[in-house]
Amino acid sequence: MTIQQVLLLLLLWMWLPHPCHTEMLFRRTPDLRPRSFGGRALGNDGKAIHRQKRGWMWNQFFLLEEYTGSDYQYVGKLHSDQDKGDGSLKYILSGDGAGTLFIIDEKTGDIHATRRIDREEKAFYTLRAQAINRRTLRPVEPESEFVIKIHDINDNEPTFPEEVYTASVPEMSVVGTSVVQVTATDADDPSYGNSARIIYSILQGQPYFSVEPETGIIRTALPNMNRENREQYQVVIQAKDMGGQMGGLSGTTTVNITLTDVNDNPPRFPQSTIHLRIPESSPVGTAIGSVKATDADTGKNAEVEYRIIDGDGTDMFDIVTQKDTQEGIITVRKPLDYETRRLYTLKVEAENTHVDPRFYYLGPFKDTIIVKISVEDVDEPPVFSRSSYLFEVHEDIELGTIIGTVMARDPDSASSPIRFSLDRHTDLDRIFNIHSGNGSIYTSKPLDREISQWHNLSVIAAEINNPKDTTRVPVYVRILDVNDNAPQFAVFYDTFVCENARAGQLIQTISAVDKDDPLGGQKFFFSLAAVNPNFTVQDNEDNTARILTRRNGFSRHEISTYLLPVVISDNDYPIQSSTGTLTIRVCACDSRGNMQSCSAEALLLPAGLSTGALVAILLCIIILLVIVVLFAALKRQRKKEPLILSKEDIRDNIVSYNDEGGGEEDTQAFDIGTLRNPAAIEDKKLRRDIIPETLFVPRRTPSAPDNTDVRDFINQRLKEHDTDPSAPPYDSLATYAYEGNDSIAESLSSLESGTTEGDQNYDYLREWGPRFNKLAEMYGGGESDKDTS
């Protein structure tokens, strides 16, 4: 072994991890310059590599993850050649996790990990180490960087990204057809041992499927797997690390595999023959029945197309494929007739529309069925010889003339007689009629093309034996024109001639219309009924004519209006003519011929004010009248006096009773005659705030004599009101009553006394107290004055 080989082995040994703890030696170089290390190695290109010696010699530290011991885990030891063992040096650690995850003994340089480390969280830690003099705090060596690499252990099982996979593969696939690939991942270090080497195996799903151990690709394991037999499969795949060896960790996933359909089954009819029935009266397009072929496939692989390939009714029937139900609907193509043919036979074929060439050997992918159709006899309605009828007739035919005949027959073998009738809803005026036995249509009223040129009738044919079974046919009657109308003026003409007109002057152009419509078109001739000395007619030969004057000058005073008879004739046979009269007024015109006035009375009107002046005068008169009326109304309103000037002016001693009154002599405040003459009182009025239960007719009581005492009169009225249920309870006349005998002073009202003033004794007023002294002096003094006089 050469020296070079020894040095290379030594270098490799230094880089390899060691299971024991590792020391990092600090060596001091005298000149602090890099020096050559005493060994060489060969590079990849064969050249010698010289290792330079540095003051710091470093290496990697290795630490196993997931340490479970109770003490701190020992990592390694740092040592400097300057350390004499006397504690003069101090080791300092910095970098990832220094002081928390990793701690160093300042004196010895031993490094420990304080907790369990997970490599999947962090695979290595980079730290820096330095040795300083404890007294001077100066570094004795430059700072050096080293790495603590975490060694992996198999502590993570393989996992799949999904718990359940869904996949599909066509049925009838060959062995080894790829279905799906599942891939598991392992968080362990793939570069260290077999902790992350995964092997796949199948736990459930054999013998139908297999899985490749290295790639996880699931493939079919059996040939010709048929979806119609089984469609769903569940496969369980296991992923195991450590290369699948014993002790490895594993994870599983489920793969649900579905066999998709291919067209490997032909359609099949459940029976070879089917029998259908249809009435002969079924219209074209009627569905007779359906046929259906079953196909074990699904989707478009089960789509079937139906067609009629043979039979004696290929021109009488059609078949349509119903896409949603995959049925063949047989329909009527032409009208059926029991008397002509009663049985038809069809051969119907059903074929897949999407055929897979890979499965031609399983074909043919079609099937046939025999369809027999029986036509049933029904009592058919009558059948007309035509689908519609058109008759033409002149408008001048006589009543009862036959204009045409309709024909119908009973298509049944019984050949029942037919009865014809008109639908009167199509002939409301009853212009036509029909012979019920032979179908002849004749007129029952005169025809007039000018009123109605077309008549649309509906003829009904019914069997005599079965009147409810009817058929209708349209009949169109066209009325041909006959020249039976004379031409007339096209419009009403308002014609005038100027007084200063000259001979040969055009005053009007006339035209005519005719209700008839001859084949050669309208042609009219115009002429005068008699020779007229004033006017003439000139035919323009284009169905118009001109009215011309025959003399100069016309006078309104002599003749204001001329009547001109004009004869209008047509050119058809027989010739029709009529006489129209033109009314020509004589009018005053200007020099240009524009009409100014046509009335003879207009010349007699004296010259006066214009219309605008008359309107202005009328408006002024109306405004003056309105002003006068308003002034009179305001003056009348000022003369009115208010109903009540002041509170003291109210003539009611009940409302304003501020003085003691003047006794019976005072008639200004209250009229005593009202009490003595009840006839002057208004009729009693019921209360308006409530509705009496029973209405009583007010009783009219006799008038009291003039000498009746007022007290007796009031008592009598009180009694009457108390006994009258219809009397209001608050009548002012009823409440103005005698005060009663309960008071010591008795009543002061002059209405109580029936005697004269001289019969009264007022001495008792002095006994009532000081407040009545003034009253006693007034009445007492009056008596003394009277006596002295």
mmCIF file of N, CA, C and O in Angstrom, residues 674 677-686 688 698-700 721 728 731 733:
data_model
loop_
_atom_site.group_PDB
_atom_site.id
_atom_site.type_symbol
_atom_site.label_atom_id
_atom_site.label_comp_id
_atom_site.label_asym_id
_atom_site.label_seq_id
_atom_site.Cartn_x
_atom_site.Cartn_y
_atom_site.Cartn_z
ATOM 1 N N THR A 674 -146.577 85.376 25.491
ATOM 2 C CA THR A 674 -146.246 84.027 25.011
ATOM 3 C C THR A 674 -146.754 82.972 25.961
ATOM 4 O O THR A 674 -147.214 81.902 25.551
ATOM 5 N N ASN A 677 -150.612 82.799 25.620
ATOM 6 C CA ASN A 677 -151.136 82.303 24.349
ATOM 7 C C ASN A 677 -150.242 81.149 23.871
ATOM 8 O O ASN A 677 -149.296 81.345 23.127
ATOM 9 N N PRO A 678 -150.530 79.972 24.340
ATOM 10 C CA PRO A 678 -149.697 78.826 23.924
ATOM 11 C C PRO A 678 -149.777 78.554 22.442
ATOM 12 O O PRO A 678 -148.941 77.869 21.878
ATOM 13 N N ALA A 679 -150.833 79.061 21.777
ATOM 14 C CA ALA A 679 -150.954 78.803 20.337
ATOM 15 C C ALA A 679 -149.817 79.439 19.558
ATOM 16 O O ALA A 679 -149.507 79.022 18.427
ATOM 17 N N ALA A 680 -149.225 80.482 20.125
ATOM 18 C CA ALA A 680 -148.115 81.145 19.428
ATOM 19 C C ALA A 680 -146.798 80.401 19.554
ATOM 20 O O ALA A 680 -145.820 80.745 18.911
ATOM 21 N N ILE A 681 -146.744 79.421 20.431
ATOM 22 C CA ILE A 681 -145.506 78.645 20.626
ATOM 23 C C ILE A 681 -145.359 77.657 19.477
ATOM 24 O O ILE A 681 -146.334 77.087 18.991
ATOM 25 N N GLU A 682 -144.154 77.458 19.056
ATOM 26 C CA GLU A 682 -143.908 76.466 17.996
ATOM 27 C C GLU A 682 -144.217 75.076 18.510
ATOM 28 O O GLU A 682 -144.263 74.806 19.707
ATOM 29 N N ASP A 683 -144.481 74.216 17.570
ATOM 30 C CA ASP A 683 -144.763 72.824 17.931
ATOM 31 C C ASP A 683 -143.577 72.224 18.652
ATOM 32 O O ASP A 683 -142.426 72.597 18.443
ATOM 33 N N LYS A 684 -143.905 71.298 19.499
ATOM 34 C CA LYS A 684 -142.852 70.633 20.279
ATOM 35 C C LYS A 684 -141.927 69.851 19.350
ATOM 36 O O LYS A 684 -142.387 69.217 18.415
ATOM 37 N N LYS A 685 -140.678 69.960 19.656
ATOM 38 C CA LYS A 685 -139.675 69.243 18.863
ATOM 39 C C LYS A 685 -139.002 68.196 19.728
ATOM 40 O O LYS A 685 -138.685 68.452 20.870
ATOM 41 N N LEU A 686 -138.813 67.040 19.155
ATOM 42 C CA LEU A 686 -138.166 65.956 19.877
ATOM 43 C C LEU A 686 -136.668 66.197 19.942
ATOM 44 O O LEU A 686 -136.100 66.955 19.161
ATOM 45 N N ARG A 688 -132.795 65.689 19.390
ATOM 46 C CA ARG A 688 -132.062 65.197 18.234
ATOM 47 C C ARG A 688 -130.882 64.291 18.612
ATOM 48 O O ARG A 688 -130.285 63.676 17.737
ATOM 49 N N PRO A 698 -147.896 65.123 19.131
ATOM 50 C CA PRO A 698 -148.037 66.196 20.146
ATOM 51 C C PRO A 698 -149.503 66.600 20.307
ATOM 52 O O PRO A 698 -150.254 66.703 19.338
ATOM 53 N N ARG A 699 -149.835 66.767 21.557
ATOM 54 C CA ARG A 699 -151.242 67.126 21.869
ATOM 55 C C ARG A 699 -151.372 68.643 21.924
ATOM 56 O O ARG A 699 -150.586 69.336 22.527
ATOM 57 N N ARG A 700 -152.378 69.139 21.287
ATOM 58 C CA ARG A 700 -152.683 70.575 21.299
ATOM 59 C C ARG A 700 -153.672 70.864 22.420
ATOM 60 O O ARG A 700 -154.792 70.353 22.432
ATOM 61 N N HIS A 721 -146.453 68.409 30.680
ATOM 62 C CA HIS A 721 -145.151 67.918 30.215
ATOM 63 C C HIS A 721 -144.683 66.710 31.002
ATOM 64 O O HIS A 721 -143.992 65.835 30.453
ATOM 65 N N PRO A 728 -139.522 66.690 25.374
ATOM 66 C CA PRO A 728 -138.104 66.707 25.799
ATOM 67 C C PRO A 728 -138.006 67.126 27.254
ATOM 68 O O PRO A 728 -138.785 67.924 27.752
ATOM 69 N N ASP A 731 -136.961 71.360 28.032
ATOM 70 C CA ASP A 731 -137.659 72.474 27.382
ATOM 71 C C ASP A 731 -137.545 73.728 28.271
ATOM 72 O O ASP A 731 -137.818 73.676 29.475
ATOM 73 N N LEU A 733 -139.298 76.327 28.308
ATOM 74 C CA LEU A 733 -140.602 76.763 28.818
ATOM 75 C C LEU A 733 -141.014 75.927 30.018
ATOM 76 O O LEU A 733 -141.570 76.428 30.984
#
